[in-house]
XYZ file of C-alpha atoms in Angstrom:
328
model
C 132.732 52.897 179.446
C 131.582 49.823 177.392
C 133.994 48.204 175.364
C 131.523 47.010 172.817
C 130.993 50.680 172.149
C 133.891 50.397 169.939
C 132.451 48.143 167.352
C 129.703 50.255 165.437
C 126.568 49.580 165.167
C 126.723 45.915 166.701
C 123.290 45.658 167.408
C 122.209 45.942 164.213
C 124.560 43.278 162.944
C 123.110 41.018 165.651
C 119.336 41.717 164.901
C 120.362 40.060 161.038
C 122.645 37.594 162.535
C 119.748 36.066 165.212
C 117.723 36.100 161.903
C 119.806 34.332 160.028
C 120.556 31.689 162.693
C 117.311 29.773 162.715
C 116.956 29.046 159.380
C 120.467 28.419 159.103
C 119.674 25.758 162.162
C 116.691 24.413 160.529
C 118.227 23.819 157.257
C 121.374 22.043 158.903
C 118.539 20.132 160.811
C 116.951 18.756 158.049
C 119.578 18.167 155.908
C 121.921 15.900 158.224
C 117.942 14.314 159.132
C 117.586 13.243 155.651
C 120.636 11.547 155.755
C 120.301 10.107 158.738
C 117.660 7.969 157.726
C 119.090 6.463 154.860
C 121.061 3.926 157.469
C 123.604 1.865 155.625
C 123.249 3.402 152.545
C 124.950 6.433 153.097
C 128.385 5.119 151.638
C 131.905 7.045 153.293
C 130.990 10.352 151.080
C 127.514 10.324 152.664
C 128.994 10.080 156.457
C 131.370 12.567 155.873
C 128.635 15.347 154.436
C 126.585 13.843 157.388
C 129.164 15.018 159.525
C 129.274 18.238 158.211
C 126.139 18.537 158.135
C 126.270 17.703 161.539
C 128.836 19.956 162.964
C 127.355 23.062 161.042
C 124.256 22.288 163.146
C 125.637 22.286 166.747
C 128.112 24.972 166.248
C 125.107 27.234 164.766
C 122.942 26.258 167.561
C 125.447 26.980 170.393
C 126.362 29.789 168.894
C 122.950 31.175 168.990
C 122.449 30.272 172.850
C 125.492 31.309 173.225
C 124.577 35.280 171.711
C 121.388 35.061 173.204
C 122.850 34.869 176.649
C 124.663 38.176 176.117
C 127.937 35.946 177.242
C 129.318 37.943 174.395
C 129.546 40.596 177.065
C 132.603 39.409 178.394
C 134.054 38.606 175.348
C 133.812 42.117 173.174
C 137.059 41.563 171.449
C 136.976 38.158 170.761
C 133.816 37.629 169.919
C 132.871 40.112 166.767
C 135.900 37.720 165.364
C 134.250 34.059 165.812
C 131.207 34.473 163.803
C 132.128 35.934 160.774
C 135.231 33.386 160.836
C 133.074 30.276 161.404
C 130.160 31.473 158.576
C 132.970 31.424 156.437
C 133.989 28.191 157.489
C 130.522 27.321 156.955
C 129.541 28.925 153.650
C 132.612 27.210 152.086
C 131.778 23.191 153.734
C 127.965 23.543 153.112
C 129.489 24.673 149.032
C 131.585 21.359 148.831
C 128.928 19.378 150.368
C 126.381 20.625 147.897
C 129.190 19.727 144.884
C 130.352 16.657 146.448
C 127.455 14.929 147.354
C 125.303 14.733 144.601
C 127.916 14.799 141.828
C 130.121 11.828 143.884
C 127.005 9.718 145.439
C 123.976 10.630 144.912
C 124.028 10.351 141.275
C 125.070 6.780 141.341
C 121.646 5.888 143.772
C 118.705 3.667 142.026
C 115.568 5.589 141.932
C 113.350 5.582 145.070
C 112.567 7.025 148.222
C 116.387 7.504 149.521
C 117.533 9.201 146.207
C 114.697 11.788 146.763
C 116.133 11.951 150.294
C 118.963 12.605 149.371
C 118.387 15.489 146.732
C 116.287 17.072 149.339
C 119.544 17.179 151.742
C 121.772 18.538 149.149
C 118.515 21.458 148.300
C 118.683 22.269 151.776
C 122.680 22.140 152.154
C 122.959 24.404 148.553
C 120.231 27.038 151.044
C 122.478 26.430 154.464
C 125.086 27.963 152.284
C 123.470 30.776 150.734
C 122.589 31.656 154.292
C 125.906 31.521 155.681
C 127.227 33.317 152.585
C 124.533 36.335 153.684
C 125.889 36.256 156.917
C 129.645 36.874 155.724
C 129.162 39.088 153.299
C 126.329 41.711 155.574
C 128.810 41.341 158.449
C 131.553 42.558 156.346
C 129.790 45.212 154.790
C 127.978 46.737 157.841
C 131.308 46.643 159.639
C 133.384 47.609 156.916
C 136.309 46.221 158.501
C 138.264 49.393 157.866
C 139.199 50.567 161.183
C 138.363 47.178 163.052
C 141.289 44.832 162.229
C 139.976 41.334 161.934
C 142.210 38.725 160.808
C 139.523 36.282 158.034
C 139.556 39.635 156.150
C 142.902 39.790 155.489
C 145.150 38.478 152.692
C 146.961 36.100 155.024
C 144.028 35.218 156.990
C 141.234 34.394 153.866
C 144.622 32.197 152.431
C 144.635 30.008 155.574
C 140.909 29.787 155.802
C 141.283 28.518 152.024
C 144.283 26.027 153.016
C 142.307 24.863 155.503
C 138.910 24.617 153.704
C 140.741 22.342 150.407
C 142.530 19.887 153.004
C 139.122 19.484 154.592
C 137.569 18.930 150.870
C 140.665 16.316 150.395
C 139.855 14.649 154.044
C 136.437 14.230 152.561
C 137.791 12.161 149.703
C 140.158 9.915 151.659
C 137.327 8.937 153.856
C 137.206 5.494 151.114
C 140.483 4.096 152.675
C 141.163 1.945 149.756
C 142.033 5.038 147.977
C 145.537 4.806 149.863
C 145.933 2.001 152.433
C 147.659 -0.409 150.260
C 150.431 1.622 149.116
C 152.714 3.792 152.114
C 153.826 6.612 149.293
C 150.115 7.402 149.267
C 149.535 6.824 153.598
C 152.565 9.374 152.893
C 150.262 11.704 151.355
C 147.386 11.660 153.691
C 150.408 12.546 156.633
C 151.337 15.589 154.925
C 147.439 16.309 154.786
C 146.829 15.952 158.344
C 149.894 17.928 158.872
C 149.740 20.650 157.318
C 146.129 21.051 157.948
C 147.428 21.203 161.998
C 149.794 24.054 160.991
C 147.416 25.989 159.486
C 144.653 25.572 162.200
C 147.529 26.448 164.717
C 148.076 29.155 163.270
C 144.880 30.865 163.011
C 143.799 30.051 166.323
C 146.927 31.863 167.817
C 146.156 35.078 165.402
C 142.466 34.699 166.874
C 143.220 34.549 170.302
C 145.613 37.364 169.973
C 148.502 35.099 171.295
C 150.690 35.710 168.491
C 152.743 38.516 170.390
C 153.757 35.732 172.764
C 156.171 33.775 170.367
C 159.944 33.451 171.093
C 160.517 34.530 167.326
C 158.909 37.156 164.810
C 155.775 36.653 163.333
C 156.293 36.684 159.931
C 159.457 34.621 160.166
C 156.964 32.351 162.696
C 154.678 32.017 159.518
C 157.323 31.895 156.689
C 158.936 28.671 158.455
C 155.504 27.075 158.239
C 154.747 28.091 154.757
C 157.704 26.883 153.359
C 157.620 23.487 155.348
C 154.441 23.064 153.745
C 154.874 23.774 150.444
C 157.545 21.317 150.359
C 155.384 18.788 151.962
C 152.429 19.403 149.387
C 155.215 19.087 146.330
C 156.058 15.968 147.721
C 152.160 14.928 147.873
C 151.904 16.114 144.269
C 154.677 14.218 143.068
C 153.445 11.034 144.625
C 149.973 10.951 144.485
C 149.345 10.984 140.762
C 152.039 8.498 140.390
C 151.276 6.050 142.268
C 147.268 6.067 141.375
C 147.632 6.686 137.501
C 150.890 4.860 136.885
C 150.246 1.127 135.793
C 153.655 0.056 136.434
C 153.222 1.071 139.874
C 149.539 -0.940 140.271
C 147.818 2.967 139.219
C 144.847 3.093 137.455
C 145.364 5.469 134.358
C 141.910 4.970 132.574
C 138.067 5.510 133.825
C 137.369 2.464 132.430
C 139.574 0.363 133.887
C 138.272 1.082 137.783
C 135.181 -1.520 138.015
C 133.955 1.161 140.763
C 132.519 3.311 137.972
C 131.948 0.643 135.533
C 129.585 -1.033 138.026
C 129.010 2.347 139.941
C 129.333 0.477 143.470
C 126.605 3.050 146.226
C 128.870 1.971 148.720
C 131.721 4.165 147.652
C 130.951 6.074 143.930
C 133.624 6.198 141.651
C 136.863 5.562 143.266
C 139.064 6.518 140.155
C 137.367 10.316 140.393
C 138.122 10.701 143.730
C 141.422 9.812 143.175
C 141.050 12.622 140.250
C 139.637 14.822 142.451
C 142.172 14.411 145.616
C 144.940 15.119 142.855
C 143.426 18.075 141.660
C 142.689 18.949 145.046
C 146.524 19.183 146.213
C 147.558 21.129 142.997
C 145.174 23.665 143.953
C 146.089 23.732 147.635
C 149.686 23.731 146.313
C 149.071 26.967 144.661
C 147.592 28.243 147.822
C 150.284 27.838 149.709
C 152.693 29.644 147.034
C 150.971 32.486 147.094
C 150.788 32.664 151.301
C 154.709 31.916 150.486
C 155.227 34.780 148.328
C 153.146 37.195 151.059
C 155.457 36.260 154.119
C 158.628 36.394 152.276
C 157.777 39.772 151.044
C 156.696 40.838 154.681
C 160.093 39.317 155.719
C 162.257 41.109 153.184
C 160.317 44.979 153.926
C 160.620 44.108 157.715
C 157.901 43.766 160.032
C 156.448 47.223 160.615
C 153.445 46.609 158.959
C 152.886 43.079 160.646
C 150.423 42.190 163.643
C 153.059 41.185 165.562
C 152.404 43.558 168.487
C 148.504 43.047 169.975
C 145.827 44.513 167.682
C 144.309 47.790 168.361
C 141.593 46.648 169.752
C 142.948 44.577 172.739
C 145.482 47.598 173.157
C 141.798 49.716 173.777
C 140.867 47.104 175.899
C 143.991 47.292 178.450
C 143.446 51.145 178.150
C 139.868 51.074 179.358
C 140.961 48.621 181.946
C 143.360 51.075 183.263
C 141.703 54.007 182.894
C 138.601 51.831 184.975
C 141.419 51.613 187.638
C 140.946 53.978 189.783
């Protein structure tokens, strides 16, 4: 018996998904292309949409070799799982790219042949995501989800893809170095970034792998622990960040006006006081975030873990039962 029997329909997923994936390809193409060809003018915002850009590409393309191979095949359970969890992964970076770059750089480009470049990237970024957004949302409605558990679609999972998503947004930002290398409260800041963007991303790839049941400790008190560790880190991050780039007394910038960056509006890096803005705003949103993945796993630790993933899903438990029952 066929294990990818127990997904419905599958192969009508896949015929949208392969016809999705080229122009979501092509689009990724051209966009990090456009780029590309600007040289030196890109300024740190450009690279890091470049990059993006960049990534989206290969992991699309792969992706699509790797489907049409039918290597999928040996993968039933994990597999349905990785698409829909990297086009929303997608769909959310190719929707900051399309608000970051032209509102942070492009704007601030003289008129010529690598502005138009450069609105023609963010045109085809703003379809990459519309493309990716398709994907999600006909995957999740031709599944339905219902009696196929699959952790982006929950509460806890779509709150760690968003954790995850904002710190990238923030890493974006802190790409200009000069937002934060001369002062260690803000170096500080970027540390609890980094680390609680590792928590999260450990996190989720031991719910995806289905290795969660292997932990010396319960799950939700496993994910309460981190939650809590990083909520304190991002208070500390909100605390210092403003204060050290918007106090005076402590060399901050509190005005618009008084950064020459956007007086002068420098390609090389944009406005540095709105990125600070932004990378403040950023962690206050990110902040809230995490509260609410707070409040989830200390109610699921107060109620008990009955209700909690903490045993293997239902699908790998069909998959050791159709392995057995293959036993002869």
């Amino acid at each position: 018996m066929s294990t990818r029997r127990i997904i419905p329909h599958v192969y009508d997923v896949d015929s949208l998904c392969y016809f999705l994936r080229f122009p979501q390809t092509i689009s990724m193409c051209i966009a990090f292309s456009l780029v590309a060809s600007m040289g030196h003018e890109r300024g740190a915002i450009g690279d890091w949409c470049l990059a993006i850009w960049c990534l989206c590409f290969i992991m699309t393309f792969f992706m699509s070799m790797f489907e049409y191979l039918f290597y999928r095949d040996n993968f039933p359970f994990f597999w349905y799982k990785l698409p829909i969890t990297y086009a929303c992964y997608a769909a959310l970076l190719c929707l900051s790219t399309s608000i970051i770059y032209p509102v942070f750089y492009v704007q601030y480009l003289p008129h010529g042949p690598s502005r138009d470049r450069a609105i023609a990237a963010s045109a085809f970024s703003c379809i990459s995501c519309v493309l990716y957004a398709t994907d999600v949302a006909y995957t999740w409605k031709h599944y339905g989800f219902k009696g196929i558990p699959c952790y982006v679609l929950t509460l806890p999972g779509l709150l760690k893809i968003l954790e995850s998503f904002v710190a990238c947004v923030i890493f974006v930002f802190l790409s200009n170095t000069s937002l934060y290398l001369h002062q260690p409260a803000l170096e500080w800041c970027v540390a609890v970034y980094s680390i609680c963007f590792v928590q999260v991303a450990v996190a989720m790839l031991l719910r995806l792998g289905g290795w969660e049941n292997r932990l010396p400790l319960p799950l939700p008190i496993f994910h309460l622990g981190l939650t809590v560790l990083s909520v304190l880190l991002y208070v500390s991050a909100l605390v210092l960040w403003p204060l050290y780039q918007f106090d005076e007394k402590l060399g901050g910038q509190p005005h618009w006006d008084s950064d020459m960056s956007c007086v002068v509006e420098l390609i090389d890096y944009g406005c540095v006081w709105e990125q600070r803005l932004a990378v403040a705003v950023l962690t206050a949103i990110n902040l809230l975030i995490y509260v609410a993945d707070l409040v989830y796993w200390t109610r699921q630790v107060s109620v008990g873990t009955e209700h909690q993933p903490s045993t293997p899903s239902p699908l790998h438990s069909q998959d050791v039962s159709l392995q057995s029952s293959a036993v002869p």
